[in-house]
Amino acid sequence: MKKYIFMAVAGMLALSSCSNDNDEIIAKNAPQQMTFTAAFGDNAQTRTTLDGTTRKVSFDAGDAISILSASNNNVKFTTTEGGASASFDGWAGTDPTYYAVYPYTDGLTLSGTTISGVKIPLFQDAAATSTCGWDPKAPIAYATTTGTSLQFHNACALLKITNGRDDAFAISVRCDQALTGTFSLDTSSGTLTFSGTVSATDKQATVNDVSSGKTIYIAIAPGTKTNFKARWSDGVDGYQKSKSSVTFEAGKIYDLGNTNEWTEAL
């Protein structure tokens, strides 16, 4: 009888040991509260191609980023402080490498070093709250880290346009290739690749109701664009500035000048 009692106790101890091991494995993989410190890298001092001035990119209080990794499928991290450097808080499992996208975007997926589902909006709002003059949700930025420090890099080019007319109107750009829409982002090279078939709307980007004297910045996918046109129209009149071929690089601002200087009628 003592033999059987001993075996039963040993069996229970073994089960208890296995349970503790499993609990430890589960605890290691369970989401835990984390803080990522984020800033923009060297190319965030976005240098214009015209006059060499710079505009520094920074975060706003309430901004959110996407965090992806082997065990984390697009987790939202948010900041309450903003600034050139900001702390983003959220919950994520432990992984050797983390990938981040700014701004937070629903539906992102990670495969290797490539993030699918990043979006550049067709209609961009040069909001009054944006001190930069561009829609804060339009330019895509990305970062990778093996710790908790994120150095973001710009994946888009920015087009600078000043409304020199007396009235408010829409300003748009268009070409033969994708400017906006849904892209995959290779974080190892910063390359944006359009997802699916490029439609007519993907070949455009628009800011509506640009007030007189206002300077705006339109975010677009970088690359060589053919039959490129920047246009303004008040619904009756309109002019444009065009180039048969032009190449835009990520992290740079391209000054397209004042709309008063555009002389090609639509």
mmCIF file with all atom_site columns, C-alpha atoms in Angstrom, residues 4-170:
data_model
loop_
_atom_site.group_PDB
_atom_site.id
_atom_site.type_symbol
_atom_site.label_atom_id
_atom_site.label_alt_id
_atom_site.label_comp_id
_atom_site.label_asym_id
_atom_site.label_entity_id
_atom_site.label_seq_id
_atom_site.pdbx_PDB_ins_code
_atom_site.Cartn_x
_atom_site.Cartn_y
_atom_site.Cartn_z
_atom_site.occupancy
_atom_site.B_iso_or_equiv
_atom_site.pdbx_formal_charge
_atom_site.auth_seq_id
_atom_site.auth_comp_id
_atom_site.auth_asym_id
_atom_site.auth_atom_id
_atom_site.pdbx_PDB_model_num
ATOM 1   C CA . TYR A 1 4   ? 1.142  2.824  -4.268  1.00 0.00 ? 4   TYR A CA 1
ATOM 2   C CA . ILE A 1 5   ? 0.766  5.910  -2.048  1.00 0.00 ? 5   ILE A CA 1
ATOM 3   C CA . PHE A 1 6   ? 4.348  6.932  -2.884  1.00 0.00 ? 6   PHE A CA 1
ATOM 4   C CA . MET A 1 7   ? 3.701  6.482  -6.610  1.00 0.00 ? 7   MET A CA 1
ATOM 5   C CA . ALA A 1 8   ? 0.521  8.562  -6.427  1.00 0.00 ? 8   ALA A CA 1
ATOM 6   C CA . VAL A 1 9   ? 2.293  11.375 -4.607  1.00 0.00 ? 9   VAL A CA 1
ATOM 7   C CA . ALA A 1 10  ? 5.173  11.266 -7.092  1.00 0.00 ? 10  ALA A CA 1
ATOM 8   C CA . GLY A 1 11  ? 2.705  11.457 -9.962  1.00 0.00 ? 11  GLY A CA 1
ATOM 9   C CA . MET A 1 12  ? 1.002  14.506 -8.461  1.00 0.00 ? 12  MET A CA 1
ATOM 10  C CA . LEU A 1 13  ? 4.363  16.203 -7.947  1.00 0.00 ? 13  LEU A CA 1
ATOM 11  C CA . ALA A 1 14  ? 5.298  15.528 -11.568 1.00 0.00 ? 14  ALA A CA 1
ATOM 12  C CA . LEU A 1 15  ? 2.006  16.993 -12.762 1.00 0.00 ? 15  LEU A CA 1
ATOM 13  C CA . SER A 1 16  ? 2.527  20.003 -10.526 1.00 0.00 ? 16  SER A CA 1
ATOM 14  C CA . SER A 1 17  ? 6.021  20.492 -11.961 1.00 0.00 ? 17  SER A CA 1
ATOM 15  C CA . CYS A 1 18  ? 4.724  20.309 -15.547 1.00 0.00 ? 18  CYS A CA 1
ATOM 16  C CA . SER A 1 19  ? 1.970  22.776 -14.678 1.00 0.00 ? 19  SER A CA 1
ATOM 17  C CA . ASN A 1 20  ? 4.492  25.252 -13.296 1.00 0.00 ? 20  ASN A CA 1
ATOM 18  C CA . ASP A 1 21  ? 6.635  24.893 -16.430 1.00 0.00 ? 21  ASP A CA 1
ATOM 19  C CA . ASN A 1 22  ? 3.615  25.527 -18.663 1.00 0.00 ? 22  ASN A CA 1
ATOM 20  C CA . ASP A 1 23  ? 2.599  28.508 -16.562 1.00 0.00 ? 23  ASP A CA 1
ATOM 21  C CA . GLU A 1 24  ? 6.099  29.934 -16.983 1.00 0.00 ? 24  GLU A CA 1
ATOM 22  C CA . ILE A 1 25  ? 5.974  29.486 -20.778 1.00 0.00 ? 25  ILE A CA 1
ATOM 23  C CA . ILE A 1 26  ? 2.539  31.116 -20.940 1.00 0.00 ? 26  ILE A CA 1
ATOM 24  C CA . ALA A 1 27  ? 3.713  33.989 -18.725 1.00 0.00 ? 27  ALA A CA 1
ATOM 25  C CA . LYS A 1 28  ? 6.740  34.632 -20.938 1.00 0.00 ? 28  LYS A CA 1
ATOM 26  C CA . ASN A 1 29  ? 4.591  34.870 -24.096 1.00 0.00 ? 29  ASN A CA 1
ATOM 27  C CA . ALA A 1 30  ? 1.708  36.790 -22.527 1.00 0.00 ? 30  ALA A CA 1
ATOM 28  C CA . PRO A 1 31  ? 1.372  40.509 -23.390 1.00 0.00 ? 31  PRO A CA 1
ATOM 29  C CA . GLN A 1 32  ? 2.974  42.805 -20.862 1.00 0.00 ? 32  GLN A CA 1
ATOM 30  C CA . GLN A 1 33  ? 3.002  46.553 -20.441 1.00 0.00 ? 33  GLN A CA 1
ATOM 31  C CA . MET A 1 34  ? 5.826  48.130 -22.439 1.00 0.00 ? 34  MET A CA 1
ATOM 32  C CA . THR A 1 35  ? 7.125  51.599 -23.293 1.00 0.00 ? 35  THR A CA 1
ATOM 33  C CA . PHE A 1 36  ? 8.870  52.440 -26.567 1.00 0.00 ? 36  PHE A CA 1
ATOM 34  C CA . THR A 1 37  ? 10.831 55.678 -26.824 1.00 0.00 ? 37  THR A CA 1
ATOM 35  C CA . ALA A 1 38  ? 10.427 57.071 -30.341 1.00 0.00 ? 38  ALA A CA 1
ATOM 36  C CA . ALA A 1 39  ? 12.156 59.802 -32.325 1.00 0.00 ? 39  ALA A CA 1
ATOM 37  C CA . PHE A 1 40  ? 12.742 60.582 -35.976 1.00 0.00 ? 40  PHE A CA 1
ATOM 38  C CA . GLY A 1 41  ? 16.093 59.678 -37.505 1.00 0.00 ? 41  GLY A CA 1
ATOM 39  C CA . ASP A 1 42  ? 18.503 61.788 -39.542 1.00 0.00 ? 42  ASP A CA 1
ATOM 40  C CA . ASN A 1 43  ? 16.274 62.081 -42.602 1.00 0.00 ? 43  ASN A CA 1
ATOM 41  C CA . ALA A 1 44  ? 13.501 63.562 -40.460 1.00 0.00 ? 44  ALA A CA 1
ATOM 42  C CA . GLN A 1 45  ? 15.352 66.858 -40.726 1.00 0.00 ? 45  GLN A CA 1
ATOM 43  C CA . THR A 1 46  ? 13.672 66.890 -44.104 1.00 0.00 ? 46  THR A CA 1
ATOM 44  C CA . ARG A 1 47  ? 15.858 69.012 -46.362 1.00 0.00 ? 47  ARG A CA 1
ATOM 45  C CA . THR A 1 48  ? 14.188 70.880 -49.186 1.00 0.00 ? 48  THR A CA 1
ATOM 46  C CA . THR A 1 49  ? 15.722 70.538 -52.618 1.00 0.00 ? 49  THR A CA 1
ATOM 47  C CA . LEU A 1 50  ? 15.307 74.261 -53.280 1.00 0.00 ? 50  LEU A CA 1
ATOM 48  C CA . ASP A 1 51  ? 16.722 76.376 -50.479 1.00 0.00 ? 51  ASP A CA 1
ATOM 49  C CA . GLY A 1 52  ? 18.289 73.978 -48.002 1.00 0.00 ? 52  GLY A CA 1
ATOM 50  C CA . THR A 1 53  ? 16.031 74.914 -45.079 1.00 0.00 ? 53  THR A CA 1
ATOM 51  C CA . THR A 1 54  ? 14.797 72.149 -42.806 1.00 0.00 ? 54  THR A CA 1
ATOM 52  C CA . ARG A 1 55  ? 11.542 71.246 -41.116 1.00 0.00 ? 55  ARG A CA 1
ATOM 53  C CA . LYS A 1 56  ? 11.703 68.989 -38.103 1.00 0.00 ? 56  LYS A CA 1
ATOM 54  C CA . VAL A 1 57  ? 9.120  66.223 -37.749 1.00 0.00 ? 57  VAL A CA 1
ATOM 55  C CA . SER A 1 58  ? 7.704  65.646 -34.270 1.00 0.00 ? 58  SER A CA 1
ATOM 56  C CA . PHE A 1 59  ? 4.904  63.747 -32.538 1.00 0.00 ? 59  PHE A CA 1
ATOM 57  C CA . ASP A 1 60  ? 1.667  65.216 -31.185 1.00 0.00 ? 60  ASP A CA 1
ATOM 58  C CA . ALA A 1 61  ? 0.059  64.270 -27.873 1.00 0.00 ? 61  ALA A CA 1
ATOM 59  C CA . GLY A 1 62  ? -2.464 61.500 -28.559 1.00 0.00 ? 62  GLY A CA 1
ATOM 60  C CA . ASP A 1 63  ? -0.521 60.081 -31.517 1.00 0.00 ? 63  ASP A CA 1
ATOM 61  C CA . ALA A 1 64  ? -0.503 56.313 -31.971 1.00 0.00 ? 64  ALA A CA 1
ATOM 62  C CA . ILE A 1 65  ? 1.891  53.888 -33.654 1.00 0.00 ? 65  ILE A CA 1
ATOM 63  C CA . SER A 1 66  ? 1.548  50.286 -34.824 1.00 0.00 ? 66  SER A CA 1
ATOM 64  C CA . ILE A 1 67  ? 3.875  47.723 -33.218 1.00 0.00 ? 67  ILE A CA 1
ATOM 65  C CA . LEU A 1 68  ? 4.338  44.390 -35.009 1.00 0.00 ? 68  LEU A CA 1
ATOM 66  C CA . SER A 1 69  ? 6.541  41.378 -34.294 1.00 0.00 ? 69  SER A CA 1
ATOM 67  C CA . ALA A 1 70  ? 6.521  37.575 -34.447 1.00 0.00 ? 70  ALA A CA 1
ATOM 68  C CA . SER A 1 71  ? 3.941  37.292 -31.643 1.00 0.00 ? 71  SER A CA 1
ATOM 69  C CA . ASN A 1 72  ? 2.266  40.714 -31.930 1.00 0.00 ? 72  ASN A CA 1
ATOM 70  C CA . ASN A 1 73  ? -0.206 41.420 -34.714 1.00 0.00 ? 73  ASN A CA 1
ATOM 71  C CA . ASN A 1 74  ? -0.465 45.203 -35.098 1.00 0.00 ? 74  ASN A CA 1
ATOM 72  C CA . VAL A 1 75  ? -0.700 46.427 -31.506 1.00 0.00 ? 75  VAL A CA 1
ATOM 73  C CA . LYS A 1 76  ? -1.573 50.082 -30.858 1.00 0.00 ? 76  LYS A CA 1
ATOM 74  C CA . PHE A 1 77  ? 0.805  52.124 -28.682 1.00 0.00 ? 77  PHE A CA 1
ATOM 75  C CA . THR A 1 78  ? -0.061 55.744 -27.777 1.00 0.00 ? 78  THR A CA 1
ATOM 76  C CA . THR A 1 79  ? 1.707  58.812 -26.388 1.00 0.00 ? 79  THR A CA 1
ATOM 77  C CA . THR A 1 80  ? 0.315  61.464 -24.047 1.00 0.00 ? 80  THR A CA 1
ATOM 78  C CA . GLU A 1 81  ? 3.210  63.908 -24.362 1.00 0.00 ? 81  GLU A CA 1
ATOM 79  C CA . GLY A 1 82  ? 4.302  64.426 -27.978 1.00 0.00 ? 82  GLY A CA 1
ATOM 80  C CA . GLY A 1 83  ? 7.448  66.278 -29.003 1.00 0.00 ? 83  GLY A CA 1
ATOM 81  C CA . ALA A 1 84  ? 10.590 65.501 -31.008 1.00 0.00 ? 84  ALA A CA 1
ATOM 82  C CA . SER A 1 85  ? 10.977 62.417 -28.801 1.00 0.00 ? 85  SER A CA 1
ATOM 83  C CA . ALA A 1 86  ? 8.010  60.686 -27.193 1.00 0.00 ? 86  ALA A CA 1
ATOM 84  C CA . SER A 1 87  ? 7.213  57.631 -25.070 1.00 0.00 ? 87  SER A CA 1
ATOM 85  C CA . PHE A 1 88  ? 4.573  55.274 -26.483 1.00 0.00 ? 88  PHE A CA 1
ATOM 86  C CA . ASP A 1 89  ? 2.805  52.924 -24.054 1.00 0.00 ? 89  ASP A CA 1
ATOM 87  C CA . GLY A 1 90  ? 0.898  49.702 -24.707 1.00 0.00 ? 90  GLY A CA 1
ATOM 88  C CA . TRP A 1 91  ? 0.873  45.929 -24.250 1.00 0.00 ? 91  TRP A CA 1
ATOM 89  C CA . ALA A 1 92  ? 2.921  43.433 -26.276 1.00 0.00 ? 92  ALA A CA 1
ATOM 90  C CA . GLY A 1 93  ? 4.537  40.019 -26.020 1.00 0.00 ? 93  GLY A CA 1
ATOM 91  C CA . THR A 1 94  ? 8.295  39.576 -25.784 1.00 0.00 ? 94  THR A CA 1
ATOM 92  C CA . ASP A 1 95  ? 10.130 39.228 -29.129 1.00 0.00 ? 95  ASP A CA 1
ATOM 93  C CA . PRO A 1 96  ? 13.718 39.750 -30.334 1.00 0.00 ? 96  PRO A CA 1
ATOM 94  C CA . THR A 1 97  ? 12.718 42.346 -32.951 1.00 0.00 ? 97  THR A CA 1
ATOM 95  C CA . TYR A 1 98  ? 9.893  44.867 -33.169 1.00 0.00 ? 98  TYR A CA 1
ATOM 96  C CA . TYR A 1 99  ? 8.639  46.778 -36.232 1.00 0.00 ? 99  TYR A CA 1
ATOM 97  C CA . ALA A 1 100 ? 6.780  50.073 -35.968 1.00 0.00 ? 100 ALA A CA 1
ATOM 98  C CA . VAL A 1 101 ? 4.689  52.210 -38.336 1.00 0.00 ? 101 VAL A CA 1
ATOM 99  C CA . TYR A 1 102 ? 3.541  55.796 -37.817 1.00 0.00 ? 102 TYR A CA 1
ATOM 100 C CA . PRO A 1 103 ? 0.684  56.599 -37.801 1.00 0.00 ? 103 PRO A CA 1
ATOM 101 C CA . TYR A 1 104 ? -1.211 53.610 -36.370 1.00 0.00 ? 104 TYR A CA 1
ATOM 102 C CA . THR A 1 105 ? -3.099 51.866 -39.187 1.00 0.00 ? 105 THR A CA 1
ATOM 103 C CA . ASP A 1 106 ? -5.749 49.144 -38.894 1.00 0.00 ? 106 ASP A CA 1
ATOM 104 C CA . GLY A 1 107 ? -5.126 45.872 -40.713 1.00 0.00 ? 107 GLY A CA 1
ATOM 105 C CA . LEU A 1 108 ? -1.329 45.872 -40.926 1.00 0.00 ? 108 LEU A CA 1
ATOM 106 C CA . THR A 1 109 ? 0.380  42.480 -41.255 1.00 0.00 ? 109 THR A CA 1
ATOM 107 C CA . LEU A 1 110 ? 4.033  41.446 -40.971 1.00 0.00 ? 110 LEU A CA 1
ATOM 108 C CA . SER A 1 111 ? 5.871  38.902 -43.145 1.00 0.00 ? 111 SER A CA 1
ATOM 109 C CA . GLY A 1 112 ? 9.623  38.776 -42.628 1.00 0.00 ? 112 GLY A CA 1
ATOM 110 C CA . THR A 1 113 ? 10.722 42.417 -42.736 1.00 0.00 ? 113 THR A CA 1
ATOM 111 C CA . THR A 1 114 ? 7.792  43.560 -44.904 1.00 0.00 ? 114 THR A CA 1
ATOM 112 C CA . ILE A 1 115 ? 4.690  45.259 -43.517 1.00 0.00 ? 115 ILE A CA 1
ATOM 113 C CA . SER A 1 116 ? 1.561  45.111 -45.693 1.00 0.00 ? 116 SER A CA 1
ATOM 114 C CA . GLY A 1 117 ? -1.425 47.454 -45.536 1.00 0.00 ? 117 GLY A CA 1
ATOM 115 C CA . VAL A 1 118 ? 0.238  50.855 -45.022 1.00 0.00 ? 118 VAL A CA 1
ATOM 116 C CA . LYS A 1 119 ? -1.823 53.686 -46.522 1.00 0.00 ? 119 LYS A CA 1
ATOM 117 C CA . ILE A 1 120 ? -1.226 57.136 -47.997 1.00 0.00 ? 120 ILE A CA 1
ATOM 118 C CA . PRO A 1 121 ? -4.587 58.962 -48.198 1.00 0.00 ? 121 PRO A CA 1
ATOM 119 C CA . LEU A 1 122 ? -5.950 60.346 -51.452 1.00 0.00 ? 122 LEU A CA 1
ATOM 120 C CA . PHE A 1 123 ? -7.583 63.309 -49.684 1.00 0.00 ? 123 PHE A CA 1
ATOM 121 C CA . GLN A 1 124 ? -5.203 65.037 -47.273 1.00 0.00 ? 124 GLN A CA 1
ATOM 122 C CA . ASP A 1 125 ? -6.151 67.690 -44.765 1.00 0.00 ? 125 ASP A CA 1
ATOM 123 C CA . ALA A 1 126 ? -3.658 70.446 -44.019 1.00 0.00 ? 126 ALA A CA 1
ATOM 124 C CA . ALA A 1 127 ? -5.243 70.752 -40.594 1.00 0.00 ? 127 ALA A CA 1
ATOM 125 C CA . ALA A 1 128 ? -5.010 73.970 -38.604 1.00 0.00 ? 128 ALA A CA 1
ATOM 126 C CA . THR A 1 129 ? -3.637 71.898 -35.714 1.00 0.00 ? 129 THR A CA 1
ATOM 127 C CA . SER A 1 130 ? -0.681 70.763 -37.812 1.00 0.00 ? 130 SER A CA 1
ATOM 128 C CA . THR A 1 131 ? 2.218  73.160 -37.309 1.00 0.00 ? 131 THR A CA 1
ATOM 129 C CA . CYS A 1 132 ? 4.057  71.420 -40.157 1.00 0.00 ? 132 CYS A CA 1
ATOM 130 C CA . GLY A 1 133 ? 1.500  72.354 -42.831 1.00 0.00 ? 133 GLY A CA 1
ATOM 131 C CA . TRP A 1 134 ? 0.839  68.742 -43.811 1.00 0.00 ? 134 TRP A CA 1
ATOM 132 C CA . ASP A 1 135 ? -1.798 66.265 -42.747 1.00 0.00 ? 135 ASP A CA 1
ATOM 133 C CA . PRO A 1 136 ? -0.145 64.589 -39.715 1.00 0.00 ? 136 PRO A CA 1
ATOM 134 C CA . LYS A 1 137 ? -1.718 61.250 -40.693 1.00 0.00 ? 137 LYS A CA 1
ATOM 135 C CA . ALA A 1 138 ? -0.521 61.283 -44.310 1.00 0.00 ? 138 ALA A CA 1
ATOM 136 C CA . PRO A 1 139 ? 3.273  60.726 -44.356 1.00 0.00 ? 139 PRO A CA 1
ATOM 137 C CA . ILE A 1 140 ? 4.241  57.133 -43.513 1.00 0.00 ? 140 ILE A CA 1
ATOM 138 C CA . ALA A 1 141 ? 7.229  56.513 -41.213 1.00 0.00 ? 141 ALA A CA 1
ATOM 139 C CA . TYR A 1 142 ? 8.741  53.236 -40.032 1.00 0.00 ? 142 TYR A CA 1
ATOM 140 C CA . ALA A 1 143 ? 11.268 51.899 -37.507 1.00 0.00 ? 143 ALA A CA 1
ATOM 141 C CA . THR A 1 144 ? 12.762 48.624 -36.294 1.00 0.00 ? 144 THR A CA 1
ATOM 142 C CA . THR A 1 145 ? 14.390 47.800 -32.969 1.00 0.00 ? 145 THR A CA 1
ATOM 143 C CA . THR A 1 146 ? 15.815 44.910 -30.968 1.00 0.00 ? 146 THR A CA 1
ATOM 144 C CA . GLY A 1 147 ? 15.087 46.843 -27.770 1.00 0.00 ? 147 GLY A CA 1
ATOM 145 C CA . THR A 1 148 ? 12.624 49.615 -26.936 1.00 0.00 ? 148 THR A CA 1
ATOM 146 C CA . SER A 1 149 ? 14.198 52.589 -28.749 1.00 0.00 ? 149 SER A CA 1
ATOM 147 C CA . LEU A 1 150 ? 12.632 53.474 -32.120 1.00 0.00 ? 150 LEU A CA 1
ATOM 148 C CA . GLN A 1 151 ? 14.299 55.694 -34.749 1.00 0.00 ? 151 GLN A CA 1
ATOM 149 C CA . PHE A 1 152 ? 11.674 56.476 -37.371 1.00 0.00 ? 152 PHE A CA 1
ATOM 150 C CA . HIS A 1 153 ? 12.464 57.094 -41.045 1.00 0.00 ? 153 HIS A CA 1
ATOM 151 C CA . ASN A 1 154 ? 10.224 58.768 -43.608 1.00 0.00 ? 154 ASN A CA 1
ATOM 152 C CA . ALA A 1 155 ? 8.865  56.518 -46.354 1.00 0.00 ? 155 ALA A CA 1
ATOM 153 C CA . CYS A 1 156 ? 7.137  59.331 -48.304 1.00 0.00 ? 156 CYS A CA 1
ATOM 154 C CA . ALA A 1 157 ? 8.174  62.383 -50.283 1.00 0.00 ? 157 ALA A CA 1
ATOM 155 C CA . LEU A 1 158 ? 6.503  65.732 -49.584 1.00 0.00 ? 158 LEU A CA 1
ATOM 156 C CA . LEU A 1 159 ? 5.426  68.292 -52.195 1.00 0.00 ? 159 LEU A CA 1
ATOM 157 C CA . LYS A 1 160 ? 5.437  71.925 -51.044 1.00 0.00 ? 160 LYS A CA 1
ATOM 158 C CA . ILE A 1 161 ? 2.898  74.278 -52.686 1.00 0.00 ? 161 ILE A CA 1
ATOM 159 C CA . THR A 1 162 ? 1.910  77.852 -51.768 1.00 0.00 ? 162 THR A CA 1
ATOM 160 C CA . ASN A 1 163 ? -1.494 79.263 -52.702 1.00 0.00 ? 163 ASN A CA 1
ATOM 161 C CA . GLY A 1 164 ? -0.758 82.728 -54.067 1.00 0.00 ? 164 GLY A CA 1
ATOM 162 C CA . ARG A 1 165 ? -4.290 83.309 -55.333 1.00 0.00 ? 165 ARG A CA 1
ATOM 163 C CA . ASP A 1 166 ? -6.936 85.461 -53.648 1.00 0.00 ? 166 ASP A CA 1
ATOM 164 C CA . ASP A 1 167 ? -9.397 82.636 -52.995 1.00 0.00 ? 167 ASP A CA 1
ATOM 165 C CA . ALA A 1 168 ? -9.425 79.200 -51.407 1.00 0.00 ? 168 ALA A CA 1
ATOM 166 C CA . PHE A 1 169 ? -9.472 76.217 -53.765 1.00 0.00 ? 169 PHE A CA 1
ATOM 167 C CA . ALA A 1 170 ? -8.396 72.608 -54.198 1.00 0.00 ? 170 ALA A CA 1
#
